[in-house]
């Protein structure tokens, strides 16, 4: 039983099957892609939500130093890209990390990674569709045509967001208003969500809140992908040209408005502030692995896939760093926590035309990301179906369009329905953890196959550097750095020192009597901000310095559990980091004893570190998804596996 779970596919057999053709009547996918197309697909996937949306929040947290996070993430992705490129050269067929894991680890691990890729692409598509909807509705509202009497086309708020965001926004608004904040002073996101809940049509007591523009774009993209790779490639290339032209325009114009005084301090919130944006920044890069799913449609995958991946990462990193420097140079970093930072900064300096151009290009940019993500997922399902782990219909190739037709349609439904109702923050983090898990296994797969002489190699091989001495020395140096430069933070992590809650979390957790108590303490406090803000408990606490806020919380008579996170409630958030440290020790042992290759080791460690930064709630959600996947595997995949049938003796 145990051996059957880890039965492996041979590279020779995979290549033989690919040569014969898959699917009904030997129909295979259409080979149309070259280096330029693959690079364009990578740019299409990477330059999207990151540069038009999440870069703002990351810059607000980390200041101008967020460029180091972009560089670190790019380097981590480059390490993983080397591993992907080696596998893509070795096994040039559709399936990405799923197929690579089948070769390196066996069927069960391949199923797990395939299942996590299903989550990555599905949730990634949902995320991008929701972001596209936000930009599209914003663009419609900005349309002014006086001759036709049009002053903005306004889509009702209840038709532009998910149910959960509207409900939570309404509850959050109520709590803040009870704390003394007026509706007019609520942040935009809370105000819009509250309005969506209040104005939504009702059936009985049920509020009808759904993101309709997100549904529309998914239907259109699914139709485009169904029609063929050539059409998808042409649409992607056109959208890439548009957004690159706009980004270069932003840099060319914006550089003249940069005030270098805004770069001081360069890292206002230190390393912790920079690392706060890990999830958002990594999400900006995840598209590059979608390139590997198109291996079967490449003219020369063994040569072109590695080049396409590397060029995409290099070009996008340069653009991300340049944009981050321009944004934080035009306005102070603290103002950038907005959903549309590029449009915001040009609006801030009264360049309305530039702001409008950016809004239009963002719609194309988001659509191109969705196109590449939506194209990748059916090819994963197709590969799993070919192996018998999913029903046969998922591997059907359309005789005319030469696309995985049934899988494409099912993916459309899988993405479209949740996009009406799911929350953006939840799906972004889940997508990131699924992708990082794939990266970790691909890097580990290269290490597993490193010293096996009987493995058929491709034209590309990751450059070998012995990690035997480098990795242990770097790990020891990081420990010394942590216990000297960040001694307080390191001790707090090890000894689980209680941590004070943020002001908004603290205020919104209080009941009516506790809230009145805090308002009284604010009134009697020796630290005065101004009379108006003293009536707003949240604004007052946010206005205190770090030491003043700590002192106020220490003296407050509110229940200690409402003020401080401690015990298991605090420790559970550190579990992923403890897992990371333990795995690092195991990796160091194998580096010393097995002379592992440095680049995939660094890829494994850096991607695992970013996984651990995503928090325990995402690990729990990912764990639940994997458990569901194991149930599906043992109920269907294990019994129908073609590899299992080939290895079983005839009865």
PDB file of N, CA and C in Angstrom, residues 319-378:
ATOM      1  N   UNK A 319      10.889  47.010 -13.154  1.00  0.00           N
ATOM      2  CA  UNK A 319       9.722  47.905 -13.201  1.00  0.00           C
ATOM      3  C   UNK A 319       9.133  48.129 -11.813  1.00  0.00           C
ATOM      4  N   UNK A 320       9.032  47.064 -10.999  1.00  0.00           N
ATOM      5  CA  UNK A 320       8.485  47.191  -9.637  1.00  0.00           C
ATOM      6  C   UNK A 320       9.330  48.140  -8.789  1.00  0.00           C
ATOM      7  N   UNK A 321      10.650  47.952  -8.832  1.00  0.00           N
ATOM      8  CA  UNK A 321      11.543  48.795  -8.034  1.00  0.00           C
ATOM      9  C   UNK A 321      11.452  50.253  -8.489  1.00  0.00           C
ATOM     10  N   UNK A 322      11.454  50.481  -9.794  1.00  0.00           N
ATOM     11  CA  UNK A 322      11.370  51.847 -10.320  1.00  0.00           C
ATOM     12  C   UNK A 322      10.059  52.519  -9.926  1.00  0.00           C
ATOM     13  N   UNK A 323       8.954  51.785 -10.055  1.00  0.00           N
ATOM     14  CA  UNK A 323       7.641  52.345  -9.695  1.00  0.00           C
ATOM     15  C   UNK A 323       7.577  52.660  -8.205  1.00  0.00           C
ATOM     16  N   UNK A 324       8.116  51.753  -7.354  1.00  0.00           N
ATOM     17  CA  UNK A 324       8.086  51.981  -5.902  1.00  0.00           C
ATOM     18  C   UNK A 324       8.869  53.242  -5.535  1.00  0.00           C
ATOM     19  N   UNK A 325      10.021  53.437  -6.158  1.00  0.00           N
ATOM     20  CA  UNK A 325      10.828  54.636  -5.879  1.00  0.00           C
ATOM     21  C   UNK A 325      10.118  55.909  -6.338  1.00  0.00           C
ATOM     22  N   UNK A 326       9.468  55.855  -7.486  1.00  0.00           N
ATOM     23  CA  UNK A 326       8.748  57.031  -7.979  1.00  0.00           C
ATOM     24  C   UNK A 326       7.553  57.351  -7.081  1.00  0.00           C
ATOM     25  N   UNK A 327       6.778  56.330  -6.712  1.00  0.00           N
ATOM     26  CA  UNK A 327       5.599  56.560  -5.862  1.00  0.00           C
ATOM     27  C   UNK A 327       5.988  57.172  -4.520  1.00  0.00           C
ATOM     28  N   UNK A 328       6.995  56.570  -3.864  1.00  0.00           N
ATOM     29  CA  UNK A 328       7.399  57.069  -2.543  1.00  0.00           C
ATOM     30  C   UNK A 328       8.177  58.373  -2.637  1.00  0.00           C
ATOM     31  N   UNK A 329       8.624  58.732  -3.853  1.00  0.00           N
ATOM     32  CA  UNK A 329       9.297  60.016  -4.048  1.00  0.00           C
ATOM     33  C   UNK A 329       8.327  61.150  -4.314  1.00  0.00           C
ATOM     34  N   UNK A 330       7.190  60.847  -4.955  1.00  0.00           N
ATOM     35  CA  UNK A 330       6.201  61.887  -5.269  1.00  0.00           C
ATOM     36  C   UNK A 330       5.411  62.287  -4.022  1.00  0.00           C
ATOM     37  N   UNK A 331       4.965  61.286  -3.246  1.00  0.00           N
ATOM     38  CA  UNK A 331       4.206  61.576  -2.017  1.00  0.00           C
ATOM     39  C   UNK A 331       4.847  60.834  -0.850  1.00  0.00           C
ATOM     40  N   UNK A 332       4.519  61.247   0.353  1.00  0.00           N
ATOM     41  CA  UNK A 332       5.011  60.551   1.539  1.00  0.00           C
ATOM     42  C   UNK A 332       4.438  59.137   1.578  1.00  0.00           C
ATOM     43  N   UNK A 333       5.274  58.167   1.958  1.00  0.00           N
ATOM     44  CA  UNK A 333       4.874  56.754   1.964  1.00  0.00           C
ATOM     45  C   UNK A 333       3.572  56.507   2.733  1.00  0.00           C
ATOM     46  N   UNK A 334       3.328  57.290   3.797  1.00  0.00           N
ATOM     47  CA  UNK A 334       2.169  57.050   4.666  1.00  0.00           C
ATOM     48  C   UNK A 334       0.837  57.286   3.963  1.00  0.00           C
ATOM     49  N   UNK A 335       0.859  57.986   2.817  1.00  0.00           N
ATOM     50  CA  UNK A 335      -0.378  58.292   2.091  1.00  0.00           C
ATOM     51  C   UNK A 335      -0.754  57.222   1.075  1.00  0.00           C
ATOM     52  N   UNK A 336       0.078  56.180   0.939  1.00  0.00           N
ATOM     53  CA  UNK A 336      -0.092  55.248  -0.176  1.00  0.00           C
ATOM     54  C   UNK A 336      -0.954  54.028   0.123  1.00  0.00           C
ATOM     55  N   UNK A 337      -1.540  53.958   1.308  1.00  0.00           N
ATOM     56  CA  UNK A 337      -2.384  52.801   1.648  1.00  0.00           C
ATOM     57  C   UNK A 337      -3.750  52.921   0.971  1.00  0.00           C
ATOM     58  N   UNK A 338      -3.738  52.933  -0.351  1.00  0.00           N
ATOM     59  CA  UNK A 338      -4.966  53.065  -1.141  1.00  0.00           C
ATOM     60  C   UNK A 338      -5.000  51.946  -2.178  1.00  0.00           C
ATOM     61  N   UNK A 339      -6.184  51.677  -2.724  1.00  0.00           N
ATOM     62  CA  UNK A 339      -6.348  50.582  -3.676  1.00  0.00           C
ATOM     63  C   UNK A 339      -5.796  50.867  -5.056  1.00  0.00           C
ATOM     64  N   UNK A 340      -5.649  52.164  -5.412  1.00  0.00           N
ATOM     65  CA  UNK A 340      -5.158  52.529  -6.746  1.00  0.00           C
ATOM     66  C   UNK A 340      -4.019  53.545  -6.626  1.00  0.00           C
ATOM     67  N   UNK A 341      -2.848  53.119  -6.103  1.00  0.00           N
ATOM     68  CA  UNK A 341      -1.769  54.066  -5.768  1.00  0.00           C
ATOM     69  C   UNK A 341      -1.249  54.879  -6.946  1.00  0.00           C
ATOM     70  N   UNK A 342      -1.152  54.274  -8.148  1.00  0.00           N
ATOM     71  CA  UNK A 342      -0.623  55.019  -9.293  1.00  0.00           C
ATOM     72  C   UNK A 342      -1.544  56.175  -9.655  1.00  0.00           C
ATOM     73  N   UNK A 343      -2.836  55.887  -9.761  1.00  0.00           N
ATOM     74  CA  UNK A 343      -3.803  56.945 -10.074  1.00  0.00           C
ATOM     75  C   UNK A 343      -3.830  57.983  -8.953  1.00  0.00           C
ATOM     76  N   UNK A 344      -3.692  57.514  -7.695  1.00  0.00           N
ATOM     77  CA  UNK A 344      -3.763  58.410  -6.532  1.00  0.00           C
ATOM     78  C   UNK A 344      -2.644  59.456  -6.551  1.00  0.00           C
ATOM     79  N   UNK A 345      -1.400  59.024  -6.827  1.00  0.00           N
ATOM     80  CA  UNK A 345      -0.285  59.982  -6.739  1.00  0.00           C
ATOM     81  C   UNK A 345      -0.393  61.063  -7.809  1.00  0.00           C
ATOM     82  N   UNK A 346      -0.859  60.710  -9.001  1.00  0.00           N
ATOM     83  CA  UNK A 346      -0.989  61.720 -10.051  1.00  0.00           C
ATOM     84  C   UNK A 346      -2.204  62.616  -9.819  1.00  0.00           C
ATOM     85  N   UNK A 347      -3.209  62.077  -9.183  1.00  0.00           N
ATOM     86  CA  UNK A 347      -4.348  62.902  -8.779  1.00  0.00           C
ATOM     87  C   UNK A 347      -3.887  63.895  -7.709  1.00  0.00           C
ATOM     88  N   UNK A 348      -2.977  63.418  -6.830  1.00  0.00           N
ATOM     89  CA  UNK A 348      -2.461  64.228  -5.732  1.00  0.00           C
ATOM     90  C   UNK A 348      -1.674  65.442  -6.241  1.00  0.00           C
ATOM     91  N   UNK A 349      -0.995  65.286  -7.385  1.00  0.00           N
ATOM     92  CA  UNK A 349      -0.222  66.414  -7.941  1.00  0.00           C
ATOM     93  C   UNK A 349      -0.965  67.072  -9.112  1.00  0.00           C
ATOM     94  N   UNK A 350      -2.285  66.815  -9.160  1.00  0.00           N
ATOM     95  CA  UNK A 350      -3.192  67.477 -10.120  1.00  0.00           C
ATOM     96  C   UNK A 350      -2.889  67.174 -11.586  1.00  0.00           C
ATOM     97  N   UNK A 351      -2.401  65.975 -11.860  1.00  0.00           N
ATOM     98  CA  UNK A 351      -2.265  65.526 -13.252  1.00  0.00           C
ATOM     99  C   UNK A 351      -3.425  64.569 -13.547  1.00  0.00           C
ATOM    100  N   UNK A 352      -4.614  65.139 -13.736  1.00  0.00           N
ATOM    101  CA  UNK A 352      -5.839  64.349 -13.880  1.00  0.00           C
ATOM    102  C   UNK A 352      -5.793  63.461 -15.121  1.00  0.00           C
ATOM    103  N   UNK A 353      -5.190  63.945 -16.200  1.00  0.00           N
ATOM    104  CA  UNK A 353      -5.125  63.160 -17.428  1.00  0.00           C
ATOM    105  C   UNK A 353      -4.337  61.873 -17.208  1.00  0.00           C
ATOM    106  N   UNK A 354      -3.189  61.972 -16.525  1.00  0.00           N
ATOM    107  CA  UNK A 354      -2.385  60.784 -16.220  1.00  0.00           C
ATOM    108  C   UNK A 354      -3.162  59.810 -15.360  1.00  0.00           C
ATOM    109  N   UNK A 355      -3.885  60.342 -14.384  1.00  0.00           N
ATOM    110  CA  UNK A 355      -4.696  59.511 -13.500  1.00  0.00           C
ATOM    111  C   UNK A 355      -5.722  58.718 -14.304  1.00  0.00           C
ATOM    112  N   UNK A 356      -6.335  59.364 -15.300  1.00  0.00           N
ATOM    113  CA  UNK A 356      -7.329  58.699 -16.140  1.00  0.00           C
ATOM    114  C   UNK A 356      -6.701  57.629 -17.021  1.00  0.00           C
ATOM    115  N   UNK A 357      -5.526  57.931 -17.588  1.00  0.00           N
ATOM    116  CA  UNK A 357      -4.825  56.957 -18.440  1.00  0.00           C
ATOM    117  C   UNK A 357      -4.478  55.705 -17.636  1.00  0.00           C
ATOM    118  N   UNK A 358      -4.017  55.912 -16.406  1.00  0.00           N
ATOM    119  CA  UNK A 358      -3.646  54.785 -15.542  1.00  0.00           C
ATOM    120  C   UNK A 358      -4.871  53.934 -15.222  1.00  0.00           C
ATOM    121  N   UNK A 359      -5.996  54.572 -14.940  1.00  0.00           N
ATOM    122  CA  UNK A 359      -7.224  53.835 -14.620  1.00  0.00           C
ATOM    123  C   UNK A 359      -7.643  52.945 -15.784  1.00  0.00           C
ATOM    124  N   UNK A 360      -7.540  53.473 -17.014  1.00  0.00           N
ATOM    125  CA  UNK A 360      -7.901  52.674 -18.197  1.00  0.00           C
ATOM    126  C   UNK A 360      -6.934  51.506 -18.368  1.00  0.00           C
ATOM    127  N   UNK A 361      -5.627  51.774 -18.236  1.00  0.00           N
ATOM    128  CA  UNK A 361      -4.633  50.717 -18.451  1.00  0.00           C
ATOM    129  C   UNK A 361      -4.732  49.629 -17.383  1.00  0.00           C
ATOM    130  N   UNK A 362      -5.126  50.009 -16.155  1.00  0.00           N
ATOM    131  CA  UNK A 362      -5.265  49.022 -15.079  1.00  0.00           C
ATOM    132  C   UNK A 362      -6.308  47.970 -15.430  1.00  0.00           C
ATOM    133  N   UNK A 363      -7.372  48.390 -16.108  1.00  0.00           N
ATOM    134  CA  UNK A 363      -8.418  47.451 -16.517  1.00  0.00           C
ATOM    135  C   UNK A 363      -7.827  46.409 -17.474  1.00  0.00           C
ATOM    136  N   UNK A 364      -6.981  46.862 -18.424  1.00  0.00           N
ATOM    137  CA  UNK A 364      -6.333  45.925 -19.350  1.00  0.00           C
ATOM    138  C   UNK A 364      -5.314  45.055 -18.621  1.00  0.00           C
ATOM    139  N   UNK A 365      -4.576  45.655 -17.685  1.00  0.00           N
ATOM    140  CA  UNK A 365      -3.542  44.914 -16.955  1.00  0.00           C
ATOM    141  C   UNK A 365      -4.142  43.768 -16.156  1.00  0.00           C
ATOM    142  N   UNK A 366      -5.222  44.053 -15.431  1.00  0.00           N
ATOM    143  CA  UNK A 366      -5.879  43.017 -14.635  1.00  0.00           C
ATOM    144  C   UNK A 366      -6.445  41.916 -15.525  1.00  0.00           C
ATOM    145  N   UNK A 367      -6.993  42.304 -16.663  1.00  0.00           N
ATOM    146  CA  UNK A 367      -7.571  41.313 -17.580  1.00  0.00           C
ATOM    147  C   UNK A 367      -6.499  40.370 -18.110  1.00  0.00           C
ATOM    148  N   UNK A 368      -5.293  40.898 -18.364  1.00  0.00           N
ATOM    149  CA  UNK A 368      -4.215  40.050 -18.890  1.00  0.00           C
ATOM    150  C   UNK A 368      -3.732  39.055 -17.838  1.00  0.00           C
ATOM    151  N   UNK A 369      -3.708  39.463 -16.569  1.00  0.00           N
ATOM    152  CA  UNK A 369      -3.341  38.543 -15.482  1.00  0.00           C
ATOM    153  C   UNK A 369      -4.363  37.418 -15.400  1.00  0.00           C
ATOM    154  N   UNK A 370      -5.629  37.783 -15.450  1.00  0.00           N
ATOM    155  CA  UNK A 370      -6.708  36.798 -15.382  1.00  0.00           C
ATOM    156  C   UNK A 370      -6.617  35.822 -16.552  1.00  0.00           C
ATOM    157  N   UNK A 371      -6.257  36.333 -17.713  1.00  0.00           N
ATOM    158  CA  UNK A 371      -6.127  35.495 -18.905  1.00  0.00           C
ATOM    159  C   UNK A 371      -5.083  34.400 -18.690  1.00  0.00           C
ATOM    160  N   UNK A 372      -3.902  34.771 -18.178  1.00  0.00           N
ATOM    161  CA  UNK A 372      -2.822  33.796 -17.996  1.00  0.00           C
ATOM    162  C   UNK A 372      -3.164  32.792 -16.895  1.00  0.00           C
ATOM    163  N   UNK A 373      -3.727  33.274 -15.789  1.00  0.00           N
ATOM    164  CA  UNK A 373      -4.109  32.371 -14.694  1.00  0.00           C
ATOM    165  C   UNK A 373      -5.204  31.399 -15.150  1.00  0.00           C
ATOM    166  N   UNK A 374      -6.201  31.938 -15.841  1.00  0.00           N
ATOM    167  CA  UNK A 374      -7.328  31.120 -16.274  1.00  0.00           C
ATOM    168  C   UNK A 374      -6.888  30.116 -17.338  1.00  0.00           C
ATOM    169  N   UNK A 375      -5.831  30.428 -18.052  1.00  0.00           N
ATOM    170  CA  UNK A 375      -5.284  29.529 -19.062  1.00  0.00           C
ATOM    171  C   UNK A 375      -4.501  28.391 -18.410  1.00  0.00           C
ATOM    172  N   UNK A 376      -3.843  28.665 -17.280  1.00  0.00           N
ATOM    173  CA  UNK A 376      -2.997  27.663 -16.639  1.00  0.00           C
ATOM    174  C   UNK A 376      -3.763  26.541 -15.974  1.00  0.00           C
ATOM    175  N   UNK A 377      -4.871  26.874 -15.315  1.00  0.00           N
ATOM    176  CA  UNK A 377      -5.563  25.862 -14.509  1.00  0.00           C
ATOM    177  C   UNK A 377      -6.127  24.687 -15.304  1.00  0.00           C
ATOM    178  N   UNK A 378      -6.798  24.899 -16.438  1.00  0.00           N
ATOM    179  CA  UNK A 378      -7.320  23.732 -17.169  1.00  0.00           C
ATOM    180  C   UNK A 378      -6.222  22.757 -17.585  1.00  0.00           C
TER     181      UNK A 378
END
